[in-house]
DNA sequence: TGGATTATGTCAGCCATGTTGACTTAATAC
DNA sequence: GTATTAAGTCAACATGGCTGACATAATCCA
């Protein structure tokens, strides 16, 4: 307050300094969110890229390579490098699609599931604590916030992924708890 | 609700699938949050690393190199590479510290301010829209959420940075608007 | 005063992960 | 039976992390 400047405060016209603070908080939050698994990954000779691939294959098993490329927004050559390592080292397996045998559907092995779980654990702890800290009512608001941060054209795709038992619907397979 | 499964709902014991959804939303949100400036940076031959450096120098002008290393969590060799380019190309200037002349305090030039502003613009638009989408009450909750996502030991430091007119307090200098 | 410490910079090399472009193979579509 | 599609591969390159070693100047301190 006081100060010169426009000092706004309405929901739609938030003070610019405030928005900058959110930008920085998001940066630090993401930095630390990825920090825990990064440390574990080093013990396996893997990097964050492996984590991302393993995560999505584990959480959405049976997805196609093209799905993964679409989700990660990287080239197939980039994906290829890490995916190959994960397959070679027995964390992920491929299976030809039933309807279209050109497709290589990706599945986590038991080993892959175990690693995915281990990598996710500290992140889930962190998220649980952060959501608790935000307050009981906050969950919906935070979800809406994060969804609105995503490019509008990608939101349907992301919703399909992050909403219980979608995506899988058209590719059958499980919505099994764990 | 309904559904089979364990379907918890308490604040402290959120359903695991729900937490995984938050993890993925955070991934997509951050991906797109950084996407806009990344595109602009390419036109300048810069990358995301330059953006981060320029952002913090611009928002917290007069910080020391050591501050920047601490904030970014990278080595001085990594920082050096991008900082040097930003200095050589006239986006950032250095000034020896008044009290301790070993320090090189970092300031944005007019050119640097202009680029920082241009890079921030789409991010601020996105954040404003996302906060609006989350609802008027949500701002505080989201801030608490993001703060709680940060490593506990770093929170004081981050608060000092993201809270209006702190940090600068002990290094005098401006809290000047624009 | 002079040696230790600190703030910063720099050289050299390595690694992870992104990119583009070109090309192959196998399966599907029409 | 040709065109298209899904996936894989080779090669080269860019960015931005990293470690290790060392240099310079300024400050601290005994």
Coordinates of C-alpha atoms in Angstrom, one line a residue, chain A residues 92-157:
Chain A
X92 CA 9.6 -51.0 -19.4
X93 CA 8.3 -53.5 -21.9
X94 CA 6.6 -53.1 -25.2
X95 CA 3.8 -55.0 -26.7
X96 CA 2.4 -54.7 -30.2
X97 CA -1.1 -53.2 -30.3
X98 CA -3.9 -55.7 -30.8
X99 CA -5.9 -53.6 -33.3
X100 CA -2.9 -52.0 -34.9
X101 CA 0.2 -54.1 -34.8
X102 CA 2.5 -51.1 -35.8
X103 CA 1.9 -49.6 -32.4
X104 CA 4.2 -50.5 -29.5
X105 CA 2.2 -50.2 -26.4
X106 CA 4.3 -49.4 -23.3
X107 CA 4.0 -51.2 -20.0
X108 CA 6.1 -51.0 -16.8
X109 CA 7.7 -54.2 -15.6
X110 CA 7.6 -55.0 -11.9
X111 CA 11.0 -53.5 -11.6
X112 CA 9.7 -50.4 -13.4
X113 CA 6.7 -50.2 -11.1
X114 CA 9.0 -50.4 -8.1
X115 CA 11.2 -47.6 -9.3
X116 CA 8.3 -45.4 -10.2
X117 CA 6.9 -45.9 -6.8
X118 CA 10.1 -45.1 -5.1
X119 CA 10.5 -41.9 -7.2
X120 CA 7.0 -40.8 -6.6
X121 CA 7.0 -41.4 -2.9
X122 CA 8.8 -38.2 -1.8
X123 CA 6.8 -36.2 -4.3
X124 CA 3.5 -37.5 -2.9
X125 CA 4.6 -36.8 0.6
X126 CA 5.5 -33.2 -0.4
X127 CA 2.2 -32.7 -2.3
X128 CA 0.1 -34.1 0.6
X129 CA 1.8 -31.8 3.0
X130 CA 1.5 -28.8 0.7
X131 CA -2.2 -29.4 0.1
X132 CA -2.7 -29.8 3.8
X133 CA -0.9 -26.6 4.4
X134 CA -3.1 -24.8 1.9
X135 CA -6.1 -25.7 3.8
X136 CA -9.0 -28.2 3.3
X137 CA -11.0 -26.0 0.9
X138 CA -8.0 -25.3 -1.2
X139 CA -7.7 -28.5 -3.2
X140 CA -10.3 -27.6 -5.8
X141 CA -8.9 -24.1 -6.2
X142 CA -5.4 -25.3 -6.7
X143 CA -6.5 -27.8 -9.2
X144 CA -8.4 -25.1 -11.1
X145 CA -5.3 -22.9 -10.9
X146 CA -3.0 -25.5 -12.3
X147 CA -5.4 -26.5 -15.0
X148 CA -5.8 -22.9 -16.1
X149 CA -2.0 -22.6 -16.3
X150 CA -2.0 -25.1 -19.0
X151 CA -2.4 -24.1 -22.7
X152 CA -6.1 -24.0 -23.4
X153 CA -5.7 -26.3 -26.4
X154 CA -4.0 -29.0 -24.3
X155 CA -6.4 -28.9 -21.4
X156 CA -8.8 -31.5 -22.8
X157 CA -5.9 -33.9 -23.3

